[in-house]
CSV table of C-alpha atoms in Angstrom, one decimal:
chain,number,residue,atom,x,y,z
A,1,UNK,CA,91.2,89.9,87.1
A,2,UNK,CA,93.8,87.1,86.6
A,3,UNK,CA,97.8,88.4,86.6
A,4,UNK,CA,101.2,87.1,86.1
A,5,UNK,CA,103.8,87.8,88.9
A,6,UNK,CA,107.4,88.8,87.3
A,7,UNK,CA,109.7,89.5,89.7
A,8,UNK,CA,112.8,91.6,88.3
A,9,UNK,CA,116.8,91.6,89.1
A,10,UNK,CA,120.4,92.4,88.3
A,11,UNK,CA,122.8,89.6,88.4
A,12,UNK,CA,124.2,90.5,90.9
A,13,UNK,CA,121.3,90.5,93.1
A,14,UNK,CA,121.1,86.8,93.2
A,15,UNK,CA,124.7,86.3,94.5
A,16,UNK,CA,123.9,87.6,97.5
A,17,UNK,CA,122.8,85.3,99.9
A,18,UNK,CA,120.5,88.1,101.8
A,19,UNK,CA,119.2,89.4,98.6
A,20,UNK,CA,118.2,86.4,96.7
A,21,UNK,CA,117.0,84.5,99.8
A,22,UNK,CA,114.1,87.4,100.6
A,23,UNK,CA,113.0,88.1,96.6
A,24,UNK,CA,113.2,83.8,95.8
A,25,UNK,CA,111.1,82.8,98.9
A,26,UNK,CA,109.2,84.9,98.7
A,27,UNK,CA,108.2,84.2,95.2
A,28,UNK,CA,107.8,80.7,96.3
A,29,UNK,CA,105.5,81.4,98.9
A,30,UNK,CA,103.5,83.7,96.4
A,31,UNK,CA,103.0,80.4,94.5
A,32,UNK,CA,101.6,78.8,97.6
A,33,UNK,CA,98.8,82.2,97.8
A,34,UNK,CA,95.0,81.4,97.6
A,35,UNK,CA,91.9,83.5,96.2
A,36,UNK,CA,91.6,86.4,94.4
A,37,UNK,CA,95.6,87.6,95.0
A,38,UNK,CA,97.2,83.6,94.0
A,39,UNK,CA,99.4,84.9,90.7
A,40,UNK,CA,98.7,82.5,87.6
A,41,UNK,CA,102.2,82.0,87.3
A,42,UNK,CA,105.0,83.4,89.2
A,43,UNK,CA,108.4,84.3,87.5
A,44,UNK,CA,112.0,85.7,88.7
A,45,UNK,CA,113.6,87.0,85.7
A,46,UNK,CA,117.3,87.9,85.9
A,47,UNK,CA,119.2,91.0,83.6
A,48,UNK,CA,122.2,88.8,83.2
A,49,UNK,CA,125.9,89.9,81.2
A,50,UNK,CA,126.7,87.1,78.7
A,51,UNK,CA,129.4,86.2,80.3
A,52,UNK,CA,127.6,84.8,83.0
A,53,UNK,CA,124.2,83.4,81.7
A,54,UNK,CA,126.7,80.9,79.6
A,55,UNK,CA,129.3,80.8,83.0
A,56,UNK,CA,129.2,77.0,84.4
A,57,UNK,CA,129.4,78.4,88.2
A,58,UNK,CA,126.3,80.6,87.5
A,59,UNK,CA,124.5,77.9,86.1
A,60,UNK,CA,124.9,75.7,89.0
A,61,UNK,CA,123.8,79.0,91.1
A,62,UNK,CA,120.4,79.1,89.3
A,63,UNK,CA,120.1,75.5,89.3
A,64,UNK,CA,120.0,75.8,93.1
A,65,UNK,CA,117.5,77.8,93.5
A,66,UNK,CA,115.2,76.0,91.1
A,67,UNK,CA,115.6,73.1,93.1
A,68,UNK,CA,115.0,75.5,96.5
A,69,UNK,CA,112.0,77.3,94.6
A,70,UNK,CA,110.4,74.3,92.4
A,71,UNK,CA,106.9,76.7,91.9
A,72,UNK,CA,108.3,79.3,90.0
A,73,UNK,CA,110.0,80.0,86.4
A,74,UNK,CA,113.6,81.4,86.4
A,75,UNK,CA,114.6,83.0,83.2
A,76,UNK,CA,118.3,84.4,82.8
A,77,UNK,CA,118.0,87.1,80.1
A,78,UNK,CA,121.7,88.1,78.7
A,79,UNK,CA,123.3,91.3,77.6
A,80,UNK,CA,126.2,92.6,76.8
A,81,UNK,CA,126.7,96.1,77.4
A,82,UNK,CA,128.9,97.2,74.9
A,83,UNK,CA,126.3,96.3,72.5
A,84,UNK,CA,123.4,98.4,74.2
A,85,UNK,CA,122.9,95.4,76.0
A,86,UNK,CA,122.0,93.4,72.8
A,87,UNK,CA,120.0,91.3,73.2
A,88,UNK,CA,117.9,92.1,75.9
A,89,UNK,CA,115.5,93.9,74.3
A,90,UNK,CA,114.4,90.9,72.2
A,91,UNK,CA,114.1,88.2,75.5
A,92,UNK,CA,112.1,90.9,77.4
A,93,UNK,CA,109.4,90.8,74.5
A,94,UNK,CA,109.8,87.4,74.1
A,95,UNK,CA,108.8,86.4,77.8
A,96,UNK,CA,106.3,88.9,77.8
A,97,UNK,CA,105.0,87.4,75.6
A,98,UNK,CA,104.8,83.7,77.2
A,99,UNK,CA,102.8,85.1,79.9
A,100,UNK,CA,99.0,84.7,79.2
A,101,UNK,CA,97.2,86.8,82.3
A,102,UNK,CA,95.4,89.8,81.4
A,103,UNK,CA,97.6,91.4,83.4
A,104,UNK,CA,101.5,91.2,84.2
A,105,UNK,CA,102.7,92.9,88.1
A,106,UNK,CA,106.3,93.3,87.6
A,107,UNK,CA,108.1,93.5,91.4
A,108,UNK,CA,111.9,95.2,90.7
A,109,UNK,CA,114.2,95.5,93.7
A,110,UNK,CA,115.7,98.8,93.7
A,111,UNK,CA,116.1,102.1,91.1
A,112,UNK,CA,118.8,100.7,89.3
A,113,UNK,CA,116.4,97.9,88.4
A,114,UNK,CA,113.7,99.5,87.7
A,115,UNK,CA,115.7,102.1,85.6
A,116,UNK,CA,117.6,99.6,83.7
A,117,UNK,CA,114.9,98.0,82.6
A,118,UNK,CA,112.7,100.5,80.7
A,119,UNK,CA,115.2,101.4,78.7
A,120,UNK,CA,115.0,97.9,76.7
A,121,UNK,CA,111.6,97.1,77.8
A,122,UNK,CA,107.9,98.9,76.2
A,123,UNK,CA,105.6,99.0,78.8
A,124,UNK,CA,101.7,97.7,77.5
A,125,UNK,CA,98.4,98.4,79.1
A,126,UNK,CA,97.9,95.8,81.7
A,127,UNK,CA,101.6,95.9,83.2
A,128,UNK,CA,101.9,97.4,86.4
A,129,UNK,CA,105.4,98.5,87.8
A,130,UNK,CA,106.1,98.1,91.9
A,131,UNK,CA,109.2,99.7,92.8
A,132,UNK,CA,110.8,98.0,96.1
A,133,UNK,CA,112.6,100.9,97.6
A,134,UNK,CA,115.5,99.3,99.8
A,135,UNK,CA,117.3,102.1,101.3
A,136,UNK,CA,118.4,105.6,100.2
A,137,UNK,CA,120.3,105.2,97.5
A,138,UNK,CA,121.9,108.8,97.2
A,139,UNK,CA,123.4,109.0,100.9
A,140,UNK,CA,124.8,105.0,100.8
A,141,UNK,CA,126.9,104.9,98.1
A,142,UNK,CA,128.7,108.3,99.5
A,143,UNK,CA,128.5,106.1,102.8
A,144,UNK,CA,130.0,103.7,101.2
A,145,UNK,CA,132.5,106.1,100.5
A,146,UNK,CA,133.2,106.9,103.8
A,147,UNK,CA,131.0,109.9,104.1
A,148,UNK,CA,129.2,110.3,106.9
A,149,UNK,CA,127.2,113.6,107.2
A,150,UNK,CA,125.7,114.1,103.8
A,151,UNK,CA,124.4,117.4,104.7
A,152,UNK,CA,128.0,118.7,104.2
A,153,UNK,CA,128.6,117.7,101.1
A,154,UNK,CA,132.0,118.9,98.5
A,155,UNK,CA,130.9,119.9,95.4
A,156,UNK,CA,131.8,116.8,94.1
A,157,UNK,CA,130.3,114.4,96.1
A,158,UNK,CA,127.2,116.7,96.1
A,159,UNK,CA,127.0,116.3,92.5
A,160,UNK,CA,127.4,113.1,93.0
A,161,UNK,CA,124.8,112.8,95.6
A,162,UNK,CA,122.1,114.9,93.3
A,163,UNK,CA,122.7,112.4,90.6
A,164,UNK,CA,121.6,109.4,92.3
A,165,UNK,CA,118.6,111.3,93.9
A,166,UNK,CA,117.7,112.4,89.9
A,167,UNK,CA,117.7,108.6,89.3
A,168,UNK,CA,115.7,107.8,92.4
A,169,UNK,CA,113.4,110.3,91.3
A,170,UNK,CA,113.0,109.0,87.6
A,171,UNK,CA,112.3,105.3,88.8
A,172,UNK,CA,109.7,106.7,91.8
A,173,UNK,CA,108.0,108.5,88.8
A,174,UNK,CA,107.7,105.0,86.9
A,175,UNK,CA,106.5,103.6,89.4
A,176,UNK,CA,102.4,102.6,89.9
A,177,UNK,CA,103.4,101.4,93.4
A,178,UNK,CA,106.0,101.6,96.0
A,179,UNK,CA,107.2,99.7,98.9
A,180,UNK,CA,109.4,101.0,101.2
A,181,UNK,CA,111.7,99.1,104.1
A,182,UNK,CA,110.7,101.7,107.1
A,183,UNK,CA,108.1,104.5,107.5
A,184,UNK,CA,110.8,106.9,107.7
A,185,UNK,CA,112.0,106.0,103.9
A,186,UNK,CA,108.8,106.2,103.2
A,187,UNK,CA,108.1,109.6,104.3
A,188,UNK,CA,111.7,110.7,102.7
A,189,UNK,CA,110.5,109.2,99.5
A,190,UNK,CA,107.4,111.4,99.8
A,191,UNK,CA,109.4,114.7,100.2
A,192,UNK,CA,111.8,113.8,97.0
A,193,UNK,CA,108.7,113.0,95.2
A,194,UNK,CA,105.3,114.8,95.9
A,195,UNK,CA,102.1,113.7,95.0
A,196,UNK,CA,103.4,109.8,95.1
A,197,UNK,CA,100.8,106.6,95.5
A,198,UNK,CA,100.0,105.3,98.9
A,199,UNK,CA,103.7,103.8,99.8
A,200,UNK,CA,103.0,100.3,101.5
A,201,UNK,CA,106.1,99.5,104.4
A,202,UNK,CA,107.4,96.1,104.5
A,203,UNK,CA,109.9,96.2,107.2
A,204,UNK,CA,112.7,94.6,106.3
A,205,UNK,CA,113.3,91.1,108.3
A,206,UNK,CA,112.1,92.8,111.0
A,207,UNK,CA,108.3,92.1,111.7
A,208,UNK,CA,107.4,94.2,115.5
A,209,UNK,CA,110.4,95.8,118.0
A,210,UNK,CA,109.9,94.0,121.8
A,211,UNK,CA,110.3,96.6,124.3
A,212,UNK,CA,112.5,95.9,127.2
A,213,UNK,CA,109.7,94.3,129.7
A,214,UNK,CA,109.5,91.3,126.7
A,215,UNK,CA,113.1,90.7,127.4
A,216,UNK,CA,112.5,88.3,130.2
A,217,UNK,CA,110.0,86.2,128.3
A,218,UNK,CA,112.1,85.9,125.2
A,219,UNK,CA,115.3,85.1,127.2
A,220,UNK,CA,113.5,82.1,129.2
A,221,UNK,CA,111.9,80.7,126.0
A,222,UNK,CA,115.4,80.6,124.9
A,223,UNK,CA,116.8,79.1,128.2
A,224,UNK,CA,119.0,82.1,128.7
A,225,UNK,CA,120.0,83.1,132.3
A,226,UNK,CA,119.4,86.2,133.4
A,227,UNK,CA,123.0,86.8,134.0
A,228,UNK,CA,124.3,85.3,130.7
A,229,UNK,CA,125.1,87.7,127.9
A,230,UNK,CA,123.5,86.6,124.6
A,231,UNK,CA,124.7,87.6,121.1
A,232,UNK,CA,122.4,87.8,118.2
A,233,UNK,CA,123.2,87.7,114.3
A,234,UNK,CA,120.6,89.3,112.3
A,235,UNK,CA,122.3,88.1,109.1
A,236,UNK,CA,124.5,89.7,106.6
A,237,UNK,CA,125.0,90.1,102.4
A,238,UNK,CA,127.7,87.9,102.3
């Protein structure tokens, strides 16, 4: 069966450097896919506040990454959410409509994504929902807070905690597949939602862990003395 590849994001996703660099190459590379899985077109569409889909700066952004990504088709859709995010609704439909598979995979990084989006968005037969699960939602943004033992919560912050999970929850139930970053998210997703699809793991940038006898070999490919301290940058959002 032919399908259309749409993958899905806030704005603010594709501001960060980390963010926009592993959903936009990879779309490219999906373009680049042979046999039965190559997409028939592949698509990043973007759930953009009007103030930024007409913003000059933003423009230039996107233009960049057409000219990094030249296979696939970058649509901004605008909003404004005072307006119940008038008028999304309309450029969802519209693009939907555009594609011509017989069947649409939609890829949308995170809950909030996912969430957001079937508000202002009527899901038809041959659409398929994967929800890329990217951390635990819940416990980061009290993290973020400074909280670091979320199993000793105030009630405040617990309430704040069982929110998030509720919306976790809503967008693991939309959900006809789910990737997760780690097995252990995985098996946390499991336990907040029984019954749950297969979850496939993608680790995140990380492709195998080299135990300590590898270090040797890694550090003379690298021309790195034994005795010579080495510091490694795995990247960052910013």
């Amino acid at each position: 069966m032919s399908f259309d590849l749409v993958y899905v994001l806030l704005w603010e996703h594709i501001k960060l450097p980390l963010v926009s660099s592993q959903t936009f190459d990879q779309a490219q590379k999906q373009t680049e896919v042979e046999g039965a899985l190559k997409p028939g077109t592949v698509s990043v569409w973007v759930m953009t506040p009007l103030r930024f889909y007409i913003g000059r700066e933003e423009r230039s952004i996107v233009k960049r990454l057409k000219l990094r990504c030249p296979g696939i088709k970058i649509h901004l859709l605008p909003e404004v959410n005072r307006l119940d995010n008038f008028p999304l609704t309309f450029f969802l439909k519209f693009q939907r409509g555009k594609l011509l598979a017989s069947k649409v995979v939609f890829h949308f990084r995170g809950e909030a994504t996912l969430n957001h989006f079937v508000r202002h968005y009527s899901k038809r037969t041959n659409d398929s929902f994967i929800l890329d699960v990217r951390g635990y939602w819940p416990a980061e943004i009290l993290y973020a807070r400074g909280v670091e033992d979320i199993g000793n919560l105030s009630k405040n912050l617990a309430a704040v905690h069982d929110h998030e999970k509720r919306k976790l929850q809503k967008a693991l139930a939309l959900g006809d597949g789910v990737i997760a970053v780690s097995q252990n998210l995985a098996n946390l997703l499991n336990k907040i939602v029984p019954g749950l699809p297969e979850i496939n793991v993608v680790p995140c940038s990380v492709r195998s862990v080299h135990g300590r006898h590898s270090r040797e070999k890694i550090r003379q490919s690298l021309g790195v003395a034994d005795d010579e301290k080495l510091l490694v940058y795995s990247g960052g959002y910013a």
